[in-house]
Amino acid sequence: MIRLESIGKQNGKQIVFIEASASLLRGEKAGLVGPNGAGKTTLFRMIIGEEQPDEGQVSVDRGTSIGYFSQDVGEMSGRSVVAEVMDGAGPVSELMAEMAVLEAAMADPDQADAMDDIIVRYGDVQGRFQELDGYSLDGRAREVLDGLGFSQEMMEGDVGALSGGWKMRVALARILLMAPDVLLLDEPSNHLDLESLIWLEAFLKTYSGAILMTSHDREFMNRIVNKIVEIDGGALTSYTGDYDFYQQQRALSDKQQQAQFERQQAMLAKEIAFIERFKARASHAAQVQSRVKKLDKIDRVEPPKRRQTVNFEFRPAPRSGEDVVMLKNVAKRYGSRTIYDGFSFHIRRQERWCIMGINGAGKSTLLKLVAGAADPDDGTVNRGPSVKMGYFAQHAMDVLDGDRTVFETLQDNFPQANQAPLRALAGCFGFSGDEIDKKCRVLSGGEKARLVMAILLFDPPNLLVLDEPTNHLDISTKQMLISALSQYEGTMLFVSHDRHFLAALSNRVLELTPEGIHTYGGGYTEYVQSTGQEAPGLRS
């Protein structure tokens, strides 16, 4: 369906692709992977024709429809959410709009002379609309929106009143309702809660068209894709299998290439040593010349490309007492809505609680109460006297000083620290080379999240309160964070929609449901085994 043949592309001084080739066949579900800045978005833009390769060609089979979801959703306002989604359904929405115009014309006395033509045209349009199952369009749009977490009230509301994250969901719903032959999805799992993520996963697994997608959620990718296309050093390499299989194959390939490189280097060293030893002897001149020619003809094996993976190690956190946080008979209300009423909860040292619950269940509210960012209306929230808390919240990224660079921000927070450990810290969280001199105002959401996390973990607290800490983090940074937190000896309370993160780090689960609050002694994996569901909102 889609073929990229020996493409070359350069953006400014950066060479993005060099004679790169790949294909997407009918029905394939492929994950596109590569480091930040490798060219994933550029590849999407070339497929839809917004950019052209400098060399080679991108070909799409005639008649193939493509839907592209990107993080840049554009302006949305003036229509209801459901109308905005239906507008993206292609020919069906155009026919619906024309039918509305014709219906108005048929009710207009001033157009009586043209009524016969209007009725004939209305019949043609209505017939085509029925052929395309247009009368079910509203129902299908609502079904997709429901899956992505919209209430009926939100569906009828003005799309312009939504936050950026909810507008992303509207844009995604438009593409899914369009049902094109090929879905190009750039980070579709961003901004989704766990229930919506699992619904989207099920939708894409049964989708009949082809899919090419990026995602920072390895579990999401593993369950959908049957092929990985890797961008690395300007080349495109395809692997059959899911993301975990790709990682295994890539590691094996690198190991084999390294062994081949080392064997060739050893052979070259022997040949060069012989040449150096005998080049001045006339009796060995023919042998020396023969070996020089042999070396010139050898295809040199390149060592495997080194991926920058820097591990972060915690300094030991100060030990807290056994009682870390105590909530007793807590009540919390927002207007007429009661979130908690008579809620008691006890967190002990080295417990790692993950909080589960649908949107609006009170997950972030609980974190705010524990962190002191919100006060209970009734009851008490007490932290142990030796507790040193670190709180990661989404709004924490808004307080970064836009005029300070990444490195200056680290220095501001840790004025006693030497440059070397601060530079090492920055490198662990993806700020290497010139990136350390970026002003905070130009950082992306993911970069800001990484910087705030770096500040939080450099001088570790013994209680970590984390609200969606993996939002915007790429897979490698997320894995680094999981590895670091698995060695952390303090106490954790966190909310996340990343199932790999939940399973790797939790040893307790607090589930908030309309029927009541439940606790589970094991971690997320045991919670799934016990309930038979991956999230509370999926219960039948």
Coordinates of C-alpha atoms in Angstrom, one line a residue:
M1 CA 0.0 0.0 0.0
I2 CA 2.8 2.4 1.0
R3 CA 6.4 2.1 -0.2
L4 CA 9.4 4.3 0.7
E5 CA 12.1 3.6 -1.8
S6 CA 15.7 4.8 -1.3
I7 CA 14.6 8.1 0.3
G8 CA 17.0 10.8 1.3
K9 CA 16.0 13.8 3.4
Q10 CA 17.9 16.6 5.0
N11 CA 16.4 19.3 7.3
G12 CA 18.9 22.2 7.5
K13 CA 22.2 20.7 8.6
Q14 CA 20.6 17.5 9.9
I15 CA 20.6 14.4 7.6
V16 CA 17.4 12.6 8.5
F17 CA 17.3 9.8 5.9
I18 CA 20.0 8.2 3.6
E19 CA 18.8 5.7 1.0
A20 CA 16.2 4.5 3.4
S21 CA 13.5 1.9 2.3
A22 CA 10.5 0.4 4.0
S23 CA 6.9 -0.6 3.2
L24 CA 3.5 -1.0 4.8
L25 CA 1.4 -3.7 3.4
R26 CA -2.4 -4.1 3.6
G27 CA -3.5 -5.1 7.1
E28 CA -0.1 -4.7 8.7
K29 CA 0.1 -3.0 12.1
A30 CA 3.5 -1.5 12.5
G31 CA 5.2 0.5 15.2
L32 CA 7.6 3.3 14.2
V33 CA 10.5 3.6 16.7
G34 CA 13.6 5.7 17.0
P35 CA 15.2 8.3 19.3
N36 CA 13.7 11.8 19.6
G37 CA 14.6 13.8 16.6
A38 CA 15.3 10.7 14.4
G39 CA 12.6 11.7 11.9
K40 CA 9.4 9.9 12.8
T41 CA 7.2 13.0 12.2
T42 CA 9.1 13.8 9.0
L43 CA 8.3 10.3 7.8
F44 CA 4.6 10.7 8.5
R45 CA 4.6 14.1 6.7
M46 CA 6.2 12.6 3.6
I47 CA 3.6 9.8 3.5
I48 CA 0.7 12.2 3.5
G49 CA 2.5 14.5 1.0
E50 CA 3.1 17.5 3.2
E51 CA 6.9 17.1 2.7
Q52 CA 8.8 15.6 -0.2
P53 CA 12.0 13.5 0.0
D54 CA 15.1 15.1 -1.5
E55 CA 15.9 11.7 -3.2
G56 CA 14.0 8.5 -3.8
Q57 CA 10.2 8.3 -3.8
V58 CA 7.3 7.7 -1.5
S59 CA 4.5 5.9 -3.3
V60 CA 0.9 5.2 -2.1
D61 CA -1.4 2.8 -4.0
R62 CA -4.1 4.6 -6.0
G63 CA -7.3 5.1 -4.1
T64 CA -5.8 4.5 -0.6
S65 CA -7.3 6.7 2.0
I66 CA -5.0 7.8 4.9
G67 CA -6.0 9.3 8.2
Y68 CA -3.2 11.1 10.1
F69 CA -3.4 11.9 13.9
S70 CA -0.7 14.2 15.1
Q71 CA -0.1 16.1 18.4
D72 CA -0.9 19.4 16.6
V73 CA -4.7 19.3 16.6
G74 CA -5.3 22.9 15.4
E75 CA -8.2 25.2 16.3
M76 CA -11.5 23.7 17.4
S77 CA -14.5 25.8 18.4
G78 CA -18.1 26.7 17.5
R79 CA -19.5 23.2 17.2
S80 CA -20.5 20.4 19.6
V81 CA -18.0 17.7 20.2
V82 CA -20.1 15.1 18.4
A83 CA -20.6 17.4 15.4
E84 CA -16.8 18.0 15.2
V85 CA -16.1 14.3 15.2
M86 CA -18.7 13.6 12.5
D87 CA -17.3 16.4 10.4
G88 CA -14.1 14.3 10.0
A89 CA -16.0 11.3 8.5
G90 CA -15.1 12.2 4.9
P91 CA -17.8 11.9 2.2
V92 CA -20.5 11.0 4.7
S93 CA -20.2 14.3 6.6
E94 CA -20.2 16.2 3.3
L95 CA -23.4 14.5 2.2
M96 CA -24.9 15.2 5.6
A97 CA -24.1 18.9 5.3
E98 CA -25.6 19.1 1.8
M99 CA -28.8 17.3 2.9
A100 CA -29.2 19.9 5.6
V101 CA -28.8 22.7 3.0
L102 CA -31.3 21.0 0.7
E103 CA -33.8 20.5 3.5
A104 CA -33.7 24.2 4.3
A105 CA -34.2 25.0 0.6
M106 CA -37.3 22.7 0.4
A107 CA -38.8 24.7 3.3
D108 CA -38.0 28.0 1.6
P109 CA -41.0 29.5 -0.3
D110 CA -38.7 31.7 -2.3
Q111 CA -37.2 28.6 -4.0
A112 CA -40.5 27.2 -5.1
D113 CA -39.6 27.5 -8.8
A114 CA -36.5 25.3 -8.3
M115 CA -38.3 22.7 -6.1
D116 CA -38.3 19.9 -8.6
D117 CA -34.5 20.1 -9.1
I118 CA -34.0 20.4 -5.3
I119 CA -36.1 17.3 -4.6
V120 CA -34.2 15.3 -7.3
R121 CA -30.8 16.4 -5.9
Y122 CA -32.0 15.6 -2.4
G123 CA -33.0 12.0 -3.5
D124 CA -29.6 11.5 -5.1
V125 CA -27.7 12.8 -2.0
Q126 CA -29.9 10.8 0.4
G127 CA -29.4 7.6 -1.6
R128 CA -25.6 8.0 -1.5
F129 CA -25.9 8.9 2.2
Q130 CA -27.8 5.6 2.9
E131 CA -25.2 3.6 0.9
L132 CA -22.5 4.9 3.2
D133 CA -24.5 4.0 6.3
G134 CA -24.8 7.7 7.1
Y135 CA -27.8 7.4 9.4
S136 CA -25.7 5.4 11.9
L137 CA -23.0 8.1 11.8
D138 CA -24.2 9.9 14.9
G139 CA -24.4 6.6 16.9
R140 CA -20.9 5.5 15.7
A141 CA -19.5 8.9 16.6
R142 CA -20.9 8.6 20.1
E143 CA -19.7 5.1 20.5
V144 CA -16.1 6.2 19.7
L145 CA -16.4 9.2 22.0
D146 CA -17.7 7.1 24.8
G147 CA -14.8 4.7 24.4
L148 CA -12.4 7.7 24.7
G149 CA -14.0 8.8 28.0
F150 CA -16.6 11.4 27.0
S151 CA -19.8 11.7 28.9
Q152 CA -23.1 12.4 27.0
E153 CA -23.0 15.9 28.4
M154 CA -19.5 16.5 27.1
M155 CA -20.5 15.2 23.6
E156 CA -23.1 17.9 23.4
G157 CA -20.9 20.7 24.7
D158 CA -18.8 23.2 22.7
V159 CA -15.5 21.6 21.6
G160 CA -13.9 25.0 22.1
A161 CA -14.4 24.8 25.9
L162 CA -12.3 21.6 26.2
S163 CA -8.7 21.5 27.5
G164 CA -5.9 20.6 25.1
G165 CA -5.8 17.0 26.3
W166 CA -9.6 16.5 25.6
K167 CA -9.2 18.2 22.2
M168 CA -6.6 15.6 21.4
R169 CA -9.2 13.0 22.1
V170 CA -11.7 14.7 19.7
A171 CA -9.0 14.8 17.0
L172 CA -8.3 11.1 17.5
A173 CA -12.1 10.3 17.4
R174 CA -12.4 12.1 14.1
I175 CA -9.7 9.9 12.6
L176 CA -11.1 6.7 14.0
L177 CA -14.6 7.5 12.8
M178 CA -13.2 8.2 9.3
A179 CA -12.0 4.5 9.1
P180 CA -9.4 5.1 6.4
D181 CA -7.4 2.3 4.7
V182 CA -4.3 3.4 6.6
L183 CA -4.1 5.0 10.1
L184 CA -1.0 7.1 10.8
L185 CA -1.0 7.6 14.6
D186 CA 1.6 9.9 16.2
E187 CA 1.5 9.1 20.0
P188 CA -2.2 8.3 20.2
S189 CA -1.8 7.0 23.8
N190 CA -0.9 10.5 25.1
H191 CA -3.5 12.2 27.3
L192 CA -5.6 9.0 27.7
D193 CA -6.5 7.5 31.0
L194 CA -6.2 3.8 31.5
E195 CA -9.8 2.9 30.6
S196 CA -9.6 4.9 27.3
L197 CA -6.2 3.5 26.5
I198 CA -7.5 -0.1 26.9
W199 CA -10.6 0.7 24.8
L200 CA -8.3 2.2 22.0
E201 CA -6.1 -0.9 22.2
A202 CA -9.0 -3.2 21.6
F203 CA -10.3 -0.9 18.7
L204 CA -6.9 -0.9 17.0
K205 CA -6.3 -4.7 17.4
T206 CA -9.5 -5.5 15.5
Y207 CA -9.1 -2.6 13.0
S208 CA -9.2 -4.0 9.4
G209 CA -7.0 -1.3 7.8
A210 CA -3.2 -0.9 8.1
I211 CA -1.6 1.0 11.0
L212 CA 1.7 2.8 11.4
M213 CA 2.1 4.4 14.8
T214 CA 4.5 5.7 17.4
S215 CA 3.9 5.3 21.1
H216 CA 5.8 5.8 24.3
D217 CA 3.7 3.0 25.9
R218 CA 5.5 -0.3 25.3
E219 CA 2.6 -2.4 26.6
F220 CA 0.2 -0.6 24.3
M221 CA 2.6 -1.1 21.3
N222 CA 3.2 -4.8 22.2
R223 CA -0.5 -5.6 22.1
I224 CA -1.2 -4.0 18.7
V225 CA 1.8 -4.2 16.3
N226 CA 3.1 -7.2 14.4
K227 CA 6.0 -5.3 12.9
I228 CA 8.5 -2.7 14.0
V229 CA 10.1 -0.1 11.6
E230 CA 13.2 1.4 13.2
I231 CA 14.7 4.8 12.3
D232 CA 18.4 4.9 13.3
G233 CA 21.2 6.9 11.8
G234 CA 19.2 7.7 8.6
A235 CA 18.3 4.1 7.9
L236 CA 15.0 2.3 8.1
T237 CA 15.1 -1.3 9.3
S238 CA 12.0 -3.6 9.6
Y239 CA 11.6 -6.3 12.2
T240 CA 8.7 -8.8 12.2
G241 CA 7.1 -9.1 15.7
D242 CA 6.1 -6.9 18.6
Y243 CA 8.2 -4.3 20.5
D244 CA 9.7 -6.8 23.0
F245 CA 10.7 -9.1 20.1
Y246 CA 12.3 -6.2 18.3
Q247 CA 14.4 -5.3 21.4
Q248 CA 15.6 -8.9 21.6
Q249 CA 16.5 -9.1 17.9
R250 CA 18.2 -5.7 18.0
A251 CA 20.3 -6.7 21.0
L252 CA 21.2 -10.0 19.3
S253 CA 22.1 -8.2 16.0
D254 CA 24.3 -5.7 17.9
K255 CA 26.1 -8.5 19.7
Q256 CA 26.7 -10.4 16.4
Q257 CA 27.9 -7.2 14.7
Q258 CA 30.2 -6.3 17.6
A259 CA 31.8 -9.8 17.5
Q260 CA 32.2 -9.6 13.7
F261 CA 33.8 -6.1 14.1
E262 CA 36.2 -7.4 16.8
R263 CA 37.2 -10.4 14.6
Q264 CA 37.9 -8.1 11.7
Q265 CA 39.9 -5.7 13.8
A266 CA 42.1 -8.5 15.1
M267 CA 42.7 -9.7 11.6
L268 CA 43.5 -6.2 10.4
A269 CA 45.9 -5.6 13.3
K270 CA 47.8 -8.8 12.3
E271 CA 48.0 -7.7 8.6
I272 CA 49.1 -4.2 9.5
A273 CA 51.7 -5.5 11.9
F274 CA 53.2 -7.7 9.1
I275 CA 53.3 -4.8 6.7
E276 CA 55.0 -2.5 9.3
R277 CA 57.5 -5.3 10.1
F278 CA 58.6 -6.2 6.6
K279 CA 57.9 -3.1 4.5
A280 CA 61.6 -2.1 4.5
R281 CA 62.8 -5.6 3.4
A282 CA 63.3 -6.1 -0.3
S283 CA 62.8 -9.9 0.1
H284 CA 59.3 -9.4 1.4
A285 CA 58.2 -6.6 -1.0
A286 CA 55.8 -8.8 -3.0
Q287 CA 54.1 -10.1 0.1
V288 CA 53.8 -6.6 1.6
Q289 CA 52.3 -5.2 -1.6
S290 CA 49.9 -8.2 -1.8
R291 CA 48.7 -7.6 1.7
V292 CA 48.3 -3.8 1.2
K293 CA 46.1 -4.5 -1.9
K294 CA 44.1 -7.1 0.2
L295 CA 43.4 -4.5 2.9
D296 CA 42.3 -1.9 0.3
K297 CA 39.6 -4.3 -1.0
I298 CA 38.2 -5.4 2.4
D299 CA 34.7 -4.2 3.2
R300 CA 35.1 -2.8 6.7
V301 CA 32.6 -3.9 9.4
E302 CA 31.2 -1.0 11.4
P303 CA 30.7 -1.3 15.1
P304 CA 27.1 -1.3 16.2
K305 CA 25.6 2.1 16.8
R306 CA 25.8 2.9 20.5
R307 CA 22.5 4.0 22.1
Q308 CA 22.8 6.6 24.8
T309 CA 21.3 4.9 27.8
V310 CA 22.4 6.5 31.1
N311 CA 21.3 4.9 34.3
F312 CA 20.3 7.1 37.3
E313 CA 21.2 5.9 40.8
F314 CA 19.5 7.3 43.8
R315 CA 21.5 8.7 46.7
P316 CA 20.2 6.9 49.8
A317 CA 17.0 8.6 51.1
P318 CA 16.8 9.5 54.8
R319 CA 14.9 6.8 56.6
S320 CA 11.4 7.7 57.7
G321 CA 9.4 6.2 60.6
E322 CA 7.0 3.3 60.1
D323 CA 4.0 5.6 59.9
V324 CA 4.4 7.7 56.8
V325 CA 0.9 9.2 56.1
M326 CA -2.3 8.9 58.1
L327 CA -5.7 10.1 56.7
K328 CA -8.6 9.8 59.3
N329 CA -12.3 10.4 58.5
V330 CA -11.4 12.7 55.6
A331 CA -14.2 14.5 53.6
K332 CA -13.6 16.4 50.5
R333 CA -16.1 18.2 48.3
Y334 CA -16.1 20.3 45.2
G335 CA -19.3 22.3 45.2
S336 CA -22.2 19.9 45.5
R337 CA -20.0 16.9 44.5
T338 CA -18.6 14.7 47.2
I339 CA -15.3 13.1 46.5
Y340 CA -14.5 11.6 49.9
D341 CA -16.7 11.2 53.0
G342 CA -15.3 9.6 56.1
F343 CA -12.2 8.2 54.2
S344 CA -9.4 6.7 56.3
F345 CA -6.1 5.5 54.8
H346 CA -2.7 4.5 56.4
I347 CA 0.6 4.5 54.4
R348 CA 3.5 2.7 56.0
R349 CA 7.2 2.8 55.2
Q350 CA 8.4 1.2 51.9
E351 CA 4.8 0.6 50.7
R352 CA 4.3 1.5 47.0
W353 CA 0.6 2.4 46.5
C354 CA -0.8 2.8 43.0
I355 CA -4.2 4.5 42.9
M356 CA -6.7 3.1 40.5
G357 CA -10.0 4.7 39.5
I358 CA -12.0 6.2 36.6
N359 CA -11.9 9.9 35.7
G360 CA -13.3 11.9 38.5
A361 CA -12.9 9.1 41.1
G362 CA -10.6 11.3 43.2
K363 CA -7.1 10.0 42.3
S364 CA -5.4 13.3 41.9
T365 CA -7.4 14.8 44.8
L366 CA -5.9 12.1 47.1
L367 CA -2.4 12.9 46.0
K368 CA -3.0 16.6 46.6
L369 CA -4.4 15.9 50.1
V370 CA -1.3 13.8 51.0
A371 CA 1.0 16.4 49.5
G372 CA -0.6 19.3 51.3
A373 CA -1.7 20.9 48.0
A374 CA -5.3 20.6 49.1
D375 CA -7.0 20.7 52.5
P376 CA -9.7 18.3 53.7
D377 CA -13.1 19.8 54.4
D378 CA -13.3 17.4 57.4
G379 CA -11.0 15.0 59.1
T380 CA -7.2 15.0 59.3
V381 CA -4.2 14.3 57.1
N382 CA -0.9 13.8 59.0
R383 CA 2.5 12.9 57.7
G384 CA 5.1 11.3 60.0
P385 CA 7.6 13.7 61.7
S386 CA 10.6 12.4 59.8
V387 CA 8.9 12.3 56.4
K388 CA 10.7 14.3 53.6
M389 CA 8.2 14.5 50.7
G390 CA 8.7 15.0 46.9
Y391 CA 5.6 15.8 44.9
F392 CA 5.4 15.5 41.1
A393 CA 2.3 17.2 39.7
Q394 CA 1.5 18.2 36.1
H395 CA 1.3 21.9 37.1
A396 CA 4.8 21.7 38.5
M397 CA 6.1 22.2 34.9
D398 CA 4.4 25.6 34.8
V399 CA 6.6 27.1 37.5
L400 CA 9.9 26.6 35.6
D401 CA 11.5 30.0 34.9
G402 CA 11.4 30.4 31.1
D403 CA 14.5 32.6 31.0
R404 CA 16.7 30.1 32.8
T405 CA 18.5 27.2 30.9
V406 CA 18.2 23.6 31.9
F407 CA 21.6 23.7 33.6
E408 CA 21.0 27.0 35.3
T409 CA 17.7 25.6 36.6
L410 CA 19.6 22.6 38.1
Q411 CA 22.2 25.0 39.6
D412 CA 19.4 27.2 41.1
N413 CA 17.9 24.2 42.9
F414 CA 21.3 22.7 44.0
P415 CA 23.7 25.6 44.5
Q416 CA 26.1 23.5 46.6
A417 CA 26.5 20.7 44.0
N418 CA 29.5 20.5 41.6
Q419 CA 29.0 20.8 37.9
A420 CA 29.9 17.2 37.1
P421 CA 27.1 15.5 39.0
L422 CA 24.6 18.1 37.7
R423 CA 25.7 17.4 34.1
A424 CA 25.5 13.7 34.7
L425 CA 22.0 14.1 36.1
A426 CA 21.0 16.2 33.1
G427 CA 22.3 13.4 30.8
C428 CA 20.3 10.7 32.6
F429 CA 17.2 12.6 31.9
G430 CA 17.9 13.2 28.2
F431 CA 19.7 16.6 28.2
S432 CA 23.1 16.0 26.6
G433 CA 25.4 18.2 24.6
D434 CA 23.9 21.6 23.7
E435 CA 20.5 20.6 25.1
I436 CA 21.6 21.5 28.6
D437 CA 21.8 25.2 27.4
K438 CA 18.2 25.3 26.2
K439 CA 16.0 27.9 27.8
C440 CA 13.1 26.4 29.7
R441 CA 10.6 28.4 27.6
V442 CA 11.4 26.4 24.5
L443 CA 11.2 23.0 26.1
S444 CA 8.5 20.6 25.0
G445 CA 6.1 19.1 27.5
G446 CA 8.1 16.0 27.8
E447 CA 11.4 17.9 28.3
K448 CA 9.8 19.9 31.1
A449 CA 8.5 16.8 32.7
R450 CA 12.0 15.3 32.6
L451 CA 13.6 18.4 34.1
V452 CA 11.1 18.5 37.0
M453 CA 11.7 14.8 37.6
A454 CA 15.4 15.3 37.7
I455 CA 15.1 18.1 40.3
L456 CA 12.8 15.9 42.4
L457 CA 15.1 12.9 42.4
F458 CA 18.6 14.4 42.7
D459 CA 18.2 14.9 46.5
P460 CA 15.8 12.1 47.1
P461 CA 12.9 12.4 49.5
N462 CA 11.7 9.3 51.5
L463 CA 8.1 9.8 50.3
L464 CA 7.4 10.2 46.6
V465 CA 3.9 11.4 45.5
L466 CA 3.7 11.1 41.7
D467 CA 0.8 12.2 39.5
E468 CA 1.2 10.6 36.0
P469 CA 5.1 10.8 36.1
T470 CA 5.5 9.0 32.8
N471 CA 3.4 11.4 30.7
H472 CA 5.5 12.5 27.7
L473 CA 8.5 10.3 28.6
D474 CA 9.9 8.2 25.8
I475 CA 10.3 4.4 26.3
S476 CA 14.0 4.6 27.1
T477 CA 13.6 7.4 29.7
K478 CA 10.6 5.6 31.2
Q479 CA 12.7 2.4 31.5
M480 CA 15.5 4.4 33.1
L481 CA 13.0 5.8 35.6
I482 CA 11.5 2.4 36.4
S483 CA 15.0 1.0 36.9
A484 CA 15.9 3.8 39.3
L485 CA 12.7 3.7 41.2
S486 CA 12.9 -0.1 41.6
Q487 CA 16.1 0.5 43.7
Y488 CA 14.4 3.3 45.7
E489 CA 14.0 2.4 49.4
G490 CA 11.5 5.0 50.3
T491 CA 7.7 5.1 50.2
M492 CA 5.6 5.8 47.0
L493 CA 2.0 6.9 46.3
F494 CA 1.4 7.3 42.6
V495 CA -1.1 7.5 39.7
S496 CA -0.2 6.3 36.2
H497 CA -1.9 4.9 33.1
D498 CA 1.3 3.1 32.0
R499 CA 0.7 -0.6 32.8
H500 CA 4.4 -1.5 32.6
F501 CA 5.2 1.2 35.2
L502 CA 2.3 0.1 37.4
A503 CA 3.3 -3.6 37.3
A504 CA 7.0 -2.9 37.8
L505 CA 6.8 -0.6 40.9
S506 CA 3.6 -1.2 42.9
N507 CA 3.2 -3.5 45.9
R508 CA -0.2 -2.2 47.0
V509 CA -3.3 -1.1 45.1
L510 CA -6.0 1.4 46.3
E511 CA -9.0 1.2 44.1
L512 CA -11.6 4.0 44.1
T513 CA -15.0 3.0 42.7
P514 CA -18.6 4.4 43.0
E515 CA -19.4 1.3 45.1
G516 CA -16.6 2.0 47.5
I517 CA -12.9 1.9 48.2
H518 CA -11.0 -1.3 48.0
T519 CA -7.4 -2.2 48.9
Y520 CA -5.3 -5.0 47.5
G521 CA -2.2 -6.4 49.3
G522 CA -0.3 -7.2 46.1
G523 CA 0.8 -4.9 43.3
Y524 CA -0.9 -4.2 40.0
T525 CA -0.2 -7.6 38.5
E526 CA -2.0 -9.3 41.5
Y527 CA -4.8 -6.7 41.2
V528 CA -5.4 -7.7 37.5
Q529 CA -5.4 -11.4 38.5
S530 CA -7.8 -10.8 41.4
T531 CA -10.3 -8.6 39.6
G532 CA -10.0 -10.0 36.0
Q533 CA -9.8 -6.4 34.7
E534 CA -6.9 -4.0 34.0
A535 CA -8.8 -1.0 35.2
P536 CA -11.8 -0.4 37.5
G537 CA -13.9 1.2 34.7
L538 CA -13.9 -1.9 32.7
R539 CA -15.9 -4.1 35.1
S540 CA -18.9 -5.6 33.6

